[in-house]
Coordinates of C-alpha atoms and ligand atoms in Angstrom, one line a residue:
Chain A
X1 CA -3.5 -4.0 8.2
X2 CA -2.8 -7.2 6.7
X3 CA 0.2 -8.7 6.5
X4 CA 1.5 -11.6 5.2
X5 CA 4.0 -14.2 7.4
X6 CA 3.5 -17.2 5.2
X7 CA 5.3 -14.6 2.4
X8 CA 7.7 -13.2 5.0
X9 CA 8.4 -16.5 6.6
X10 CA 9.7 -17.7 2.8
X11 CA 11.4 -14.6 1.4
X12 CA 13.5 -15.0 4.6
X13 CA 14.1 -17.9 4.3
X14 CA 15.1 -17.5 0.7
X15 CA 17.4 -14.6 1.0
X16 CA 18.9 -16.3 4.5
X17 CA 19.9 -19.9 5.0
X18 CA 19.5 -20.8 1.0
X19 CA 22.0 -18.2 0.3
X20 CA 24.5 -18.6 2.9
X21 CA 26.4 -21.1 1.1
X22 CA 27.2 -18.8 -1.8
X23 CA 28.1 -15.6 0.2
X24 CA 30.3 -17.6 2.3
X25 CA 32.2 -19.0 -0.9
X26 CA 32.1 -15.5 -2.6
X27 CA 33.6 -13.8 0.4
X28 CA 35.8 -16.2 1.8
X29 CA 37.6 -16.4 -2.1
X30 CA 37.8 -12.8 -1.9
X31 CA 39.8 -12.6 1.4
X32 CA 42.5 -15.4 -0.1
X33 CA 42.7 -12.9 -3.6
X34 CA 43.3 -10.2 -1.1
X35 CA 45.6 -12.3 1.0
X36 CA 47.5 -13.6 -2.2
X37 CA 48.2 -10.1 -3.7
X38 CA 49.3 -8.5 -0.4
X39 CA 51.6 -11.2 0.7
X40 CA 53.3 -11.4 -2.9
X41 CA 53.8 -7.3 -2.4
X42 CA 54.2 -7.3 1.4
X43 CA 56.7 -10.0 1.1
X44 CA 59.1 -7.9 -0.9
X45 CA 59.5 -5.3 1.7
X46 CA 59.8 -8.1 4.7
X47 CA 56.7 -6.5 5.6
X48 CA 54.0 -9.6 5.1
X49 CA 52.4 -9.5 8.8
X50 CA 50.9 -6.3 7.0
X51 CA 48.6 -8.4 5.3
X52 CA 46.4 -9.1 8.4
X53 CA 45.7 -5.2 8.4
X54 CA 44.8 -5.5 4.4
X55 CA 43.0 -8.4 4.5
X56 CA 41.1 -7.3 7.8
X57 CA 40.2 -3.9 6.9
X58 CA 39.4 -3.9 3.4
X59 CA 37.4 -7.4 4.2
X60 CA 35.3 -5.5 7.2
X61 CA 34.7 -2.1 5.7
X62 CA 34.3 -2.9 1.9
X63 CA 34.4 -5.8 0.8
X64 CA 32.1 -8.2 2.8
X65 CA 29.4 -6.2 2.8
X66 CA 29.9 -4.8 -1.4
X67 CA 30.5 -8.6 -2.1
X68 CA 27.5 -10.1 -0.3
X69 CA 25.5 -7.3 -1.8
X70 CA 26.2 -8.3 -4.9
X71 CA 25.9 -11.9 -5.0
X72 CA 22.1 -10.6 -3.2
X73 CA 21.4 -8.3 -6.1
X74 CA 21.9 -11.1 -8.6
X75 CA 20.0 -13.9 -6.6
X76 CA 16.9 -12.3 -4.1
X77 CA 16.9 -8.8 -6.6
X78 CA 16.4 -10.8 -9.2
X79 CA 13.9 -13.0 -8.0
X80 CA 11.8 -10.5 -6.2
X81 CA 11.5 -8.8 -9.8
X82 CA 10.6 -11.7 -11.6
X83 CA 8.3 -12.6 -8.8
X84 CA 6.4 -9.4 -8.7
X85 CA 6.8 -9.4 -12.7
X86 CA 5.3 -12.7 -13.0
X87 CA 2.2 -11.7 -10.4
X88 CA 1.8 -8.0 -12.3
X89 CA 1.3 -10.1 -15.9
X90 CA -1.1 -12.6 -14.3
X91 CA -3.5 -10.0 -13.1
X92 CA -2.5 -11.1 -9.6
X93 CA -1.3 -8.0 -8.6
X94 CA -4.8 -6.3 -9.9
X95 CA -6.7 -8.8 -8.1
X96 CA -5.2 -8.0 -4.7
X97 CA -6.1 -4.0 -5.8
X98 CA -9.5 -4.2 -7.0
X99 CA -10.2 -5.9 -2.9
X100 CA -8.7 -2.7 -1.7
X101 CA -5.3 -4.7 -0.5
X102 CA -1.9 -2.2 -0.5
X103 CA 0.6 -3.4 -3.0
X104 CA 3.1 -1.7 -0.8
X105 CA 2.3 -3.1 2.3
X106 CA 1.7 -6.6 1.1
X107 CA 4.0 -7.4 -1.4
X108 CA 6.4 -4.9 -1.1
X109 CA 7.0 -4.7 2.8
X110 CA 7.9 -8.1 3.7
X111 CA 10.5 -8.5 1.0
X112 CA 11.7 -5.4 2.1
X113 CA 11.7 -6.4 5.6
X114 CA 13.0 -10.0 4.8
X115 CA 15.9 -8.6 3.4
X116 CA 16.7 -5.6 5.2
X117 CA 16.6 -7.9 8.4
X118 CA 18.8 -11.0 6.6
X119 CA 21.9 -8.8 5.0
X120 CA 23.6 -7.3 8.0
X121 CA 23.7 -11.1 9.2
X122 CA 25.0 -12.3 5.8
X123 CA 27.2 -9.4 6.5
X124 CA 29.0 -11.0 9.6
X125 CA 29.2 -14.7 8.0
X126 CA 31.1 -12.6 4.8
X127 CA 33.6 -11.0 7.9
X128 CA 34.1 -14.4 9.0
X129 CA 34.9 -16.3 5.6
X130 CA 36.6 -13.2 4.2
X131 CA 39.0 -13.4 7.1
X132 CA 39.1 -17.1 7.2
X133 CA 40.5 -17.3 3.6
X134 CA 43.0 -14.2 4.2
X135 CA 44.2 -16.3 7.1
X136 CA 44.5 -19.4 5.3
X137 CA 46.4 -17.8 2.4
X138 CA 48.8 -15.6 4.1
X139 CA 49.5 -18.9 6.5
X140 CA 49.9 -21.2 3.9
X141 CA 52.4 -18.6 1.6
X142 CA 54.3 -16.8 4.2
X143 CA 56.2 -18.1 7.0
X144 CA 53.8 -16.5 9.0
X145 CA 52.3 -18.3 12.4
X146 CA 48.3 -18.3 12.9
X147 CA 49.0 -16.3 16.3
X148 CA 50.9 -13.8 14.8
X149 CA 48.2 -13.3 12.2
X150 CA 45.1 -13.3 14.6
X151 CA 46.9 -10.9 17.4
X152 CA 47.8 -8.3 14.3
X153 CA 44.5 -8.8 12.9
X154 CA 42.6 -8.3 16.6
X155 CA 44.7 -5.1 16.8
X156 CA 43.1 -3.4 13.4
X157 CA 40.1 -4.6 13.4
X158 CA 38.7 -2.1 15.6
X159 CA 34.7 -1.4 15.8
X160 CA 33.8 1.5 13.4
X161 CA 35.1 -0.8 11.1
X162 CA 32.6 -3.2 11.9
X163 CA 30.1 -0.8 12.8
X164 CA 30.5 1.0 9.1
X165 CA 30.4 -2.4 7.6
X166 CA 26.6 -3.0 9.1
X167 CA 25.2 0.2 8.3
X168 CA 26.4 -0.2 4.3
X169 CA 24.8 -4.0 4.6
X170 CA 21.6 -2.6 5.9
X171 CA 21.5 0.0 3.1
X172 CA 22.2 -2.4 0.6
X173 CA 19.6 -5.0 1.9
X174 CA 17.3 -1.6 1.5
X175 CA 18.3 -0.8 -2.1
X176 CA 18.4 -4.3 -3.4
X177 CA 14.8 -4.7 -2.1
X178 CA 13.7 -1.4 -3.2
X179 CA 15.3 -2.1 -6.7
X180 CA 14.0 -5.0 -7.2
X181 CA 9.9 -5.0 -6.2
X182 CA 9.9 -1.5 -7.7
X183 CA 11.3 -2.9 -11.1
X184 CA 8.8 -6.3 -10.7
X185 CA 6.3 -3.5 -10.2
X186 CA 6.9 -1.8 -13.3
X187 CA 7.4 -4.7 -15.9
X188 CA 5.5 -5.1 -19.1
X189 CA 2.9 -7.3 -19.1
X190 CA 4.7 -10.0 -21.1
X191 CA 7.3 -13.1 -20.9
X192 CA 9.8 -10.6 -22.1
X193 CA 8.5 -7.7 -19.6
X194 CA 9.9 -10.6 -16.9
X195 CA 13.2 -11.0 -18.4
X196 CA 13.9 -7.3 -18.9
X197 CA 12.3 -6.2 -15.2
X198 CA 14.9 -9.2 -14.0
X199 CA 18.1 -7.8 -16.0
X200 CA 17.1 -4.2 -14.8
X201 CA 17.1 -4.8 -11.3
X202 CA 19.9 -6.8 -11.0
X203 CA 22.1 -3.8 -13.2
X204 CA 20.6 -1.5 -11.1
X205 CA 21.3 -2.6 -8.0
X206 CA 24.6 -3.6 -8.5
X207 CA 25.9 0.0 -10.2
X208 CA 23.7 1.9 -7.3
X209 CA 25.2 -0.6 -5.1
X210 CA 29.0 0.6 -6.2
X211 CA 27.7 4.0 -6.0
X212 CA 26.8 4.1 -2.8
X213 CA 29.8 2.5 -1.5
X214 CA 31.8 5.5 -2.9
X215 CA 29.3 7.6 -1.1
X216 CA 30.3 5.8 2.3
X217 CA 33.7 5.7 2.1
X218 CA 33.6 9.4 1.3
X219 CA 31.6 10.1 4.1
X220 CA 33.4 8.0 6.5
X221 CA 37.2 9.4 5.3
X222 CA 35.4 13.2 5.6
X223 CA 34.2 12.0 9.3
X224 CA 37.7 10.4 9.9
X225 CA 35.7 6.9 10.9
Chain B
X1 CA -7.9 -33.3 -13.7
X2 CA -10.6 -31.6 -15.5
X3 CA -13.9 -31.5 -13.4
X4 CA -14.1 -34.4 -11.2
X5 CA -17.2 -33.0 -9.5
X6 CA -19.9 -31.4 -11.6
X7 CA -21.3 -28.1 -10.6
X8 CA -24.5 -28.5 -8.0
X9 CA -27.6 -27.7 -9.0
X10 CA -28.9 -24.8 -7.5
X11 CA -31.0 -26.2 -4.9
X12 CA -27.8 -27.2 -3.3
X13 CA -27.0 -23.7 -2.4
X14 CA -26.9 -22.3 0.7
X15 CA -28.7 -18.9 1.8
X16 CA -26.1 -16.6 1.8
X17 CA -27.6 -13.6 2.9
X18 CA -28.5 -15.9 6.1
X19 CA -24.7 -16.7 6.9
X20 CA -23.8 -13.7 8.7
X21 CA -24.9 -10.3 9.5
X22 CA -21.3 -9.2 8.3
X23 CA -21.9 -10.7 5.0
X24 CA -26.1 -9.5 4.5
X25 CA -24.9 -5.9 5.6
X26 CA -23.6 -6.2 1.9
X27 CA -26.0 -7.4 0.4
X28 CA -29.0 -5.3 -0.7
X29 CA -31.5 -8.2 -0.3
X30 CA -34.8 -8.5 -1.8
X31 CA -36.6 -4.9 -2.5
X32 CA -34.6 -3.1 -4.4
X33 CA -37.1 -2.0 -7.0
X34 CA -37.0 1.5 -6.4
X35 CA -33.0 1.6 -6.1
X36 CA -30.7 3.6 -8.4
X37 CA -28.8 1.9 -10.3
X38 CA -25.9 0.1 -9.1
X39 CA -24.1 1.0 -11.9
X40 CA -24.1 4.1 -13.9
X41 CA -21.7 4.3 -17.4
X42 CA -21.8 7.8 -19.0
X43 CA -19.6 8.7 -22.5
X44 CA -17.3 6.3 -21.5
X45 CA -14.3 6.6 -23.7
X46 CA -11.2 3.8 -23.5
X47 CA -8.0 4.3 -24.6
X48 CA -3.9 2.9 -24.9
X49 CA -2.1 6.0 -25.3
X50 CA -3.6 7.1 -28.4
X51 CA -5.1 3.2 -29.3
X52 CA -8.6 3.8 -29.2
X53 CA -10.2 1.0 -27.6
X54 CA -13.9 1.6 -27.6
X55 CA -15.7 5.6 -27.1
X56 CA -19.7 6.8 -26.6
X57 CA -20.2 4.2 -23.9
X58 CA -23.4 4.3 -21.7
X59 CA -25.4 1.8 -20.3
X60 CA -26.6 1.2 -16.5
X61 CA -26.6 -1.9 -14.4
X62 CA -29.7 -2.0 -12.4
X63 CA -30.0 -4.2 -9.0
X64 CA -30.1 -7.5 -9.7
X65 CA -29.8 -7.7 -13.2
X66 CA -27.5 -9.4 -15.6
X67 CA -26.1 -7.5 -17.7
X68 CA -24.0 -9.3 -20.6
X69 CA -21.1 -7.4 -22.8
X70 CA -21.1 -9.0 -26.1
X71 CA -18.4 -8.4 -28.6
X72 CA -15.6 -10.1 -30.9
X73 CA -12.4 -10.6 -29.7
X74 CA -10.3 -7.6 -28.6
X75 CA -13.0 -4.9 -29.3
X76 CA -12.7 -4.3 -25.2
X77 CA -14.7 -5.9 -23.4
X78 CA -12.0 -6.7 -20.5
X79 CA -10.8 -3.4 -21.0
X80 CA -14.2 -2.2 -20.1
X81 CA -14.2 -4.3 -17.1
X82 CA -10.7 -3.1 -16.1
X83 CA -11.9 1.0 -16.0
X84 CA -15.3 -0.6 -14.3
X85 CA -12.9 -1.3 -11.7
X86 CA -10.3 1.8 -11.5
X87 CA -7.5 -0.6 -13.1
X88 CA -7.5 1.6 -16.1
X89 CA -8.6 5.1 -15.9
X90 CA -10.7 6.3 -18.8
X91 CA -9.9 8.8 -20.9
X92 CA -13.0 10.1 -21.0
X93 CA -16.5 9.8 -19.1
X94 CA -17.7 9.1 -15.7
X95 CA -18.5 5.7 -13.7
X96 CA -20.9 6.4 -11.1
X97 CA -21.5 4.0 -8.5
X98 CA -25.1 4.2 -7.2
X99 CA -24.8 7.5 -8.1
X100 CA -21.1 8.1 -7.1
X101 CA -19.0 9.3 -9.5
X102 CA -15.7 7.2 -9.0
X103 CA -13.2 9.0 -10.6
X104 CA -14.1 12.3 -8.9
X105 CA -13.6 10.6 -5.7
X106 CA -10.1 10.5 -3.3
X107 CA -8.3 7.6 -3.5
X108 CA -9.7 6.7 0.0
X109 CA -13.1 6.7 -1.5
X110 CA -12.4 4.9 -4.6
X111 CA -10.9 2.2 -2.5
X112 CA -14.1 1.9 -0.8
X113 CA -16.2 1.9 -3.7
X114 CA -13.9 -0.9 -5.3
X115 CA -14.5 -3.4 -2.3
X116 CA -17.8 -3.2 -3.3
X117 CA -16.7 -5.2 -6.8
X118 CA -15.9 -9.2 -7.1
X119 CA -14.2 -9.5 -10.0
X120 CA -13.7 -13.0 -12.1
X121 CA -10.3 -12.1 -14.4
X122 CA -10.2 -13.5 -17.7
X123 CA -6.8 -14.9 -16.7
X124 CA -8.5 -16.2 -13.3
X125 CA -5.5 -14.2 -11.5
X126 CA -5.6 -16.7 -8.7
X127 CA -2.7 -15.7 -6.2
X128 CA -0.1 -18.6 -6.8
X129 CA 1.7 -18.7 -3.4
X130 CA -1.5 -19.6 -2.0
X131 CA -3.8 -22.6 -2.1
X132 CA -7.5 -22.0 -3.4
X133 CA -8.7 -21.9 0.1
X134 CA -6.2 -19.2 1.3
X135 CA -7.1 -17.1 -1.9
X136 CA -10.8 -17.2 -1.1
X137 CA -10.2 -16.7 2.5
X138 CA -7.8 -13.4 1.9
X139 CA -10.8 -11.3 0.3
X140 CA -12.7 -12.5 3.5
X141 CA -10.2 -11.4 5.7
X142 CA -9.8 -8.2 4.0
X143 CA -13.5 -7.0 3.1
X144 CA -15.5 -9.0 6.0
X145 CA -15.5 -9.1 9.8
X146 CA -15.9 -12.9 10.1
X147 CA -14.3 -15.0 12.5
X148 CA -11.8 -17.3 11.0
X149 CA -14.0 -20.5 12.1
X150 CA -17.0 -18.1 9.9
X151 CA -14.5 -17.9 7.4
X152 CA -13.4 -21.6 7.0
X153 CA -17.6 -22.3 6.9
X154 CA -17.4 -19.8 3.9
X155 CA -14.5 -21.0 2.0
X156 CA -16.2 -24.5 2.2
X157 CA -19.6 -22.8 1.1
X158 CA -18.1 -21.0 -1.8
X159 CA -16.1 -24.2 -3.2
X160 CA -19.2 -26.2 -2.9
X161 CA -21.1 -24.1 -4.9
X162 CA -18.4 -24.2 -7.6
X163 CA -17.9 -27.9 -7.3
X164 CA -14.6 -27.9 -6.1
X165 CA -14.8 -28.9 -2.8
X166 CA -11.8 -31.1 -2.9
X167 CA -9.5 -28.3 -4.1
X168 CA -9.4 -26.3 -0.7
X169 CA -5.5 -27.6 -0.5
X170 CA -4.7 -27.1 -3.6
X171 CA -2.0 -25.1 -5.2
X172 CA -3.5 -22.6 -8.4
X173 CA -1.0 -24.3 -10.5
X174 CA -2.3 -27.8 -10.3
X175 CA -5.4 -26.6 -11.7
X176 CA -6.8 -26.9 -15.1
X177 CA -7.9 -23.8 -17.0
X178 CA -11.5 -24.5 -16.5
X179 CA -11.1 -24.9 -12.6
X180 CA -9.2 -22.0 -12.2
X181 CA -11.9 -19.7 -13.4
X182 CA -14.1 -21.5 -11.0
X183 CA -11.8 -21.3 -8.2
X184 CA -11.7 -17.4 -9.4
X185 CA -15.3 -17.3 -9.3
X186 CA -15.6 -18.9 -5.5
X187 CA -12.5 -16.1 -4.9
X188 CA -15.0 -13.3 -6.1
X189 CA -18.2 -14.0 -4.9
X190 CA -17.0 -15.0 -1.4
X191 CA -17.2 -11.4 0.8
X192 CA -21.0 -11.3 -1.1
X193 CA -20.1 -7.4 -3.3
X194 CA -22.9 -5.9 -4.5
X195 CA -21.5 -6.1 -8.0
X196 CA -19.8 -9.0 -10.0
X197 CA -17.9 -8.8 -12.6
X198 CA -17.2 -12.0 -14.5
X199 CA -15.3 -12.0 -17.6
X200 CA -15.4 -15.2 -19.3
X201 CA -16.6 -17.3 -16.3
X202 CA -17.4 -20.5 -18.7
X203 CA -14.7 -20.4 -21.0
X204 CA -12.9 -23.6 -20.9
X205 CA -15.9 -25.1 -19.4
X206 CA -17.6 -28.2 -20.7
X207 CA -20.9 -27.8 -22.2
X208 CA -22.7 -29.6 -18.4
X209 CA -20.6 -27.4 -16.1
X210 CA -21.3 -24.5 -18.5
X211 CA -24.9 -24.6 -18.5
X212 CA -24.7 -25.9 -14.5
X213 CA -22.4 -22.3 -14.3
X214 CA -25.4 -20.2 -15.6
X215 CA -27.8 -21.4 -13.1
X216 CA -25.1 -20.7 -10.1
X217 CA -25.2 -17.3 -11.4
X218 CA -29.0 -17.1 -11.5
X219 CA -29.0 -17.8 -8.5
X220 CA -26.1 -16.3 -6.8
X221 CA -28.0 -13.2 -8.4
X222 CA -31.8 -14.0 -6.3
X223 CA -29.7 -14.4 -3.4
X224 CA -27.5 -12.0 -2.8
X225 CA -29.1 -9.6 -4.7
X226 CA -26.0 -8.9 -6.6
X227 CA -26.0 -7.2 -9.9
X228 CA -23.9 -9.3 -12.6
X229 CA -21.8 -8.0 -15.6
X230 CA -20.8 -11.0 -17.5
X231 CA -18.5 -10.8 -20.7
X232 CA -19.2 -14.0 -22.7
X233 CA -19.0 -15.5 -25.9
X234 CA -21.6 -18.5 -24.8
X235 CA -24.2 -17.3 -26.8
X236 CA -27.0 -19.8 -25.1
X237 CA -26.2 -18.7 -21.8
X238 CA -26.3 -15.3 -23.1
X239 CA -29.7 -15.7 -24.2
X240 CA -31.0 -17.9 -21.0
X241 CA -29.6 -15.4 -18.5
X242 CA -28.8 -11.8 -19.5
X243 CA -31.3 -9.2 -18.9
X244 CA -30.1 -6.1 -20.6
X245 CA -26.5 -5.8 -22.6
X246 CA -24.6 -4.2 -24.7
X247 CA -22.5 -4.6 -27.9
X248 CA -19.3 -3.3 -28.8
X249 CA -18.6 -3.4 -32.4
X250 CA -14.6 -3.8 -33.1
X251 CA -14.9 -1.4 -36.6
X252 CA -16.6 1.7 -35.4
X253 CA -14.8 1.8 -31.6
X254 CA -18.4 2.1 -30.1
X255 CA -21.2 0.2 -28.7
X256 CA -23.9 -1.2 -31.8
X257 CA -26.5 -2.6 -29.9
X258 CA -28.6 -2.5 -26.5
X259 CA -30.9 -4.4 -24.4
X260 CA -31.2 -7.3 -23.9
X261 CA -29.7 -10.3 -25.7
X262 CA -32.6 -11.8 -27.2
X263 CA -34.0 -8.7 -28.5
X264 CA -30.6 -8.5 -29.9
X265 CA -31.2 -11.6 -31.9
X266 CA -34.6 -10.4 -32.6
X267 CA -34.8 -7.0 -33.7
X268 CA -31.4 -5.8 -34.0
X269 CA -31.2 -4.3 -37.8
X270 CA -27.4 -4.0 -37.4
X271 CA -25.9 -6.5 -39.7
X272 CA -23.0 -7.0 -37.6
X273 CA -24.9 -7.9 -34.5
X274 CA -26.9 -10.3 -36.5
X275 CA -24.3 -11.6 -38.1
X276 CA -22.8 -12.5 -34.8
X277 CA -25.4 -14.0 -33.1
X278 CA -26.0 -16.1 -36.1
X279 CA -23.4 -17.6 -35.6
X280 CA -22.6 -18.2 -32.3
X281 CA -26.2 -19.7 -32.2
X282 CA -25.3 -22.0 -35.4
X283 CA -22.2 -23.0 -33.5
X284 CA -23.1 -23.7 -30.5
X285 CA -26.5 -25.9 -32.2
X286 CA -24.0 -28.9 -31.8
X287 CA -24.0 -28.4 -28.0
X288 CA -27.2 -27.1 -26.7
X289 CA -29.9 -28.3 -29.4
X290 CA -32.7 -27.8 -27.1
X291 CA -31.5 -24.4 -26.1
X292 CA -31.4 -23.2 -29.8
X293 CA -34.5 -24.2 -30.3
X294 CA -36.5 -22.6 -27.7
X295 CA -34.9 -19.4 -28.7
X296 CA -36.9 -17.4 -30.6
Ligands
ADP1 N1 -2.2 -3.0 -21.7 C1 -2.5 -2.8 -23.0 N2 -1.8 -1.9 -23.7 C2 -2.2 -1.6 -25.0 N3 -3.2 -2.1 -25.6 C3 -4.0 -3.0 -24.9 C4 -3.7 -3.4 -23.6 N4 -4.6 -4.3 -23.2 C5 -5.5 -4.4 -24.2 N5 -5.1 -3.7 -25.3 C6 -5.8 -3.6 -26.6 O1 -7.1 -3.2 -26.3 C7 -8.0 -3.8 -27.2 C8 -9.1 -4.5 -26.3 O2 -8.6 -5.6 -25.6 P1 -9.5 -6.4 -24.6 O3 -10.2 -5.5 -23.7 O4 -8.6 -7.4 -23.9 O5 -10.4 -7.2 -25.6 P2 -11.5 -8.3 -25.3 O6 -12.8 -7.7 -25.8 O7 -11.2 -9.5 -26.1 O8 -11.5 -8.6 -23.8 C9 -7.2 -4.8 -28.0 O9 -7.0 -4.2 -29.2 C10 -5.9 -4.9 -27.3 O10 -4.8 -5.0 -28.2
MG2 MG1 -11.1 -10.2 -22.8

């Protein structure tokens, strides 16, 4: 079987070190919202060391890897669909079927794979900004030392969290990918085929993306993770 | 960046049944009288939904023949090429592949039977995340056993023949229209199928190249041995090439003519047919004088 690395080689490199920047900014903005609202509450109560536990778990077990699924859906979703769009209304993806070639396992499988591979690691840089910008918030608000907030954070931040965290981004990476080929896949054979095939698996993705989550975090309070 | 290089003349080709035992086990070769044909169309009916495309279609393409779909615009013609294929599945009617009836097959076997086709797309449907050489050399790699040092002697074969052997590097999107469909053609004809099919190789084609395009076909045909289904509009190269053929009319839905393109012209009673090769012959007088007149 055939398979195609220069492809692979690209898509990864698309959905990897070209999107860091963006998933780092995303998450790390998130953390310091989180941060904000909790120390402004937390404060009240002389409770604002309690914002390391906010910040930490809901960064780690939602919103890292919802966030950097998100900002995937809308940037490699959307481009696989177009992509594949864009080959289906060119005859491109006829001309690989009339040789015989497997649409699935030559367009569709290294996308997949590209991204399946890149979003649990897009998952840990989102942990790491999303914390960064709780810290820097709750430091910079509350009279609140960067020891205090590291120890308190190192005590919650125990490893199902991070475990659950991966397994969600892997999922996503999965859906995203899934979503978006299959949608590229289906387009009309028109200008305005791409555009709709693009919108679609961008919507898509990001409401099965939501849905999902609630799945998980059902599952996981039902397991007692 | 239209046609630097012109087409080469025939003589400039290569054997290609001599390249490689991988390559000749495709082609039939020289006796084939006796064969069936490679191609069988029976009651062909094509359809959108409930858009009737074209119905009552029947014609066979024997070995080594060129066989020429004539037709106005949008009466089917690539649509016919499409079910030819298994891109579109008719709605009615059987496509029987040296007497294999494709449809009727597993997918397995219809995948087998479809490597057998090189097809030229209208819209040249060269892959564009790959260079010209890496689209020619993907069919090889796919349908062939060559050895990628056999396949690089190929891809520089194929381009030759097409003229465009300073394109290997180049992206599809550089290209001009006209070089595309060449590239497409090199793309096609590469692995050696038994049957091409070329919609609209010489559209967007300068007169030279065009009639330089109907002798690479000519003989692409003597040496492979590969039957040819061509879709044009080139009404001269019809006529100069095109052994047998049929015509869609776009009013009644169905084929109005058969055989070849010159008894078309010459005893076809159907006003419509005549009307059309009229004239495309009066339009094309401009560019191929000569050719017009030695037409009878
Ligand atoms: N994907 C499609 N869906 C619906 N109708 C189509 C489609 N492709 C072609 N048609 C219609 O089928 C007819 C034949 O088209 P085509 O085979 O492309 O004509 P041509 O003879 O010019 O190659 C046209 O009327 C066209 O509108
Ligand atoms: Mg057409």
């Amino acid at each position: 079987m055939l398979f195609p690395w220069p492809d692979f080689l690209r898509v990864t490199l698309q959905c990897s070190a070209q999107a860091l920047l963006i998933v780092i900014t995303v998450n790390g903005l998130v953390g310091a919202i989180l941060a904000f609202v909790g120390a402004v509450q937390l404060n009240k109560f002389g409770a604002g060391i309690y914002v390391a536990d906010l910040v930490g778990i809901a960064v780690v077990r939602e919103m890292a890897a919802v966030m950097t699924a998100i900002v995937m859906a809308g940037r490699t979703g959307a481009s696989f669909a177009a992509e594949l769009a864009t080959m289906q209304s060119n005859e491109e993806v006829d001309a690989l079927k009339v040789m015989g070639m497997q649409i699935g396992s030559w367009l569709v499988l290294p996308r997949l794979l590209a991204l399946t591979l890149v979003q649990p690691l897009l998952y840990v840089f989102g942990c790491a900004a999303g914390l960064a910008g709780g810290l820097a918030v709750a430091t910079g608000m509350m009279n609140l030392s960067r020891t205090a907030y590291l120890d308190r954070s190192a005590l919650v931040l125990i490893p199902s969290h991070f475990v659950l965290g991966s397994i969600k981004s892997v999922c996503f990476g999965l859906l995203i990918g899934l979503t978006g080929c299959w949608q590229g896949l289906q387009a009309a054979r028109t200008a305005a085929g791409v555009g709709e095939a693009t919108t679609r698996a961008v919507v898509t993705s990001i409401v099965w993306v939501i849905v999902l989550d609630a799945v998980f975090a059902l599952c996981a309070n039902a397991l007692g993770v | 960046m239209e046609t630097p290089s012109p087409l080469p003349l025939p003589s400039a080709c290569h054997d290609l049944a001599n390249l490689d035992p991988a390559i000749a086990d495709h082609a039939p070769g020289g006796a084939t009288a006796l064969a069936p044909a490679v191609l069988e169309v029976r009651n062909l009916a094509l359809r959108f939904g409930s858009h009737l495309v074209q119905e009552q279609v029947s014609f066979q393409v024997a070995a080594r023949s060129i066989f020429a779909v004539i037709g106005m615009s949008g009466c089917g013609k690539s649509t016919l090429l499409r079910s030819l294929i298994g891109l579109l599945c008719p709605s009615a009617g059987q496509v029987l592949f040296a007497g294999v009836d494709y449809w009727a097959g597993t997918p397995a076997q219809r995948n087998q039977l479809r490597k057998g086709c090189g097809m030229l797309f209208q819209s040249a449907a060269l892959w564009s995340s790959m260079t010209i050489a890496e689209n020619i050399n993907l069919p090889l790699r796919q349908l062939t056993a060559l050895n990628p040092q056999q396949r690089q002697a190929r891809i520089a074969e194929v381009l030759h023949w097409v003229g465009m052997d300073s394109c290997a590097d180049v992206a599809p999107a550089d290209l001009s229209g006209g070089m595309k469909k060449r590239a497409a053609l090199a793309r096609a004809l590469a692995a050696a199928p038994p049957l091409l099919l070329l919609d609209e190789p010489s559209a967007g084609l300068d007169p030279i190249n065009a009639r330089r395009l109907d002798a690479l076909i000519l003989d692409i045909r003597d040496r492979t041995g590969a039957a040819v289904i061509l879709v044009s509009h080139e009404l001269p190269s019809l006529l100069a090439i095109a052994n047998d053929g049929i015509f869609f009319d776009a009013e009644s839905k169905r084929p109005i003519a058969h055989g070849s393109p010159r008894d078309m012209l010459a005893q076809s009673d159907n006003p419509t047919v005549h009307a059309f090769m009229r004239r495309e012959i009066l339009a094309a007088s401009a560019d191929h004088p000569a050719q017009v007149a030695a037409t009878p």
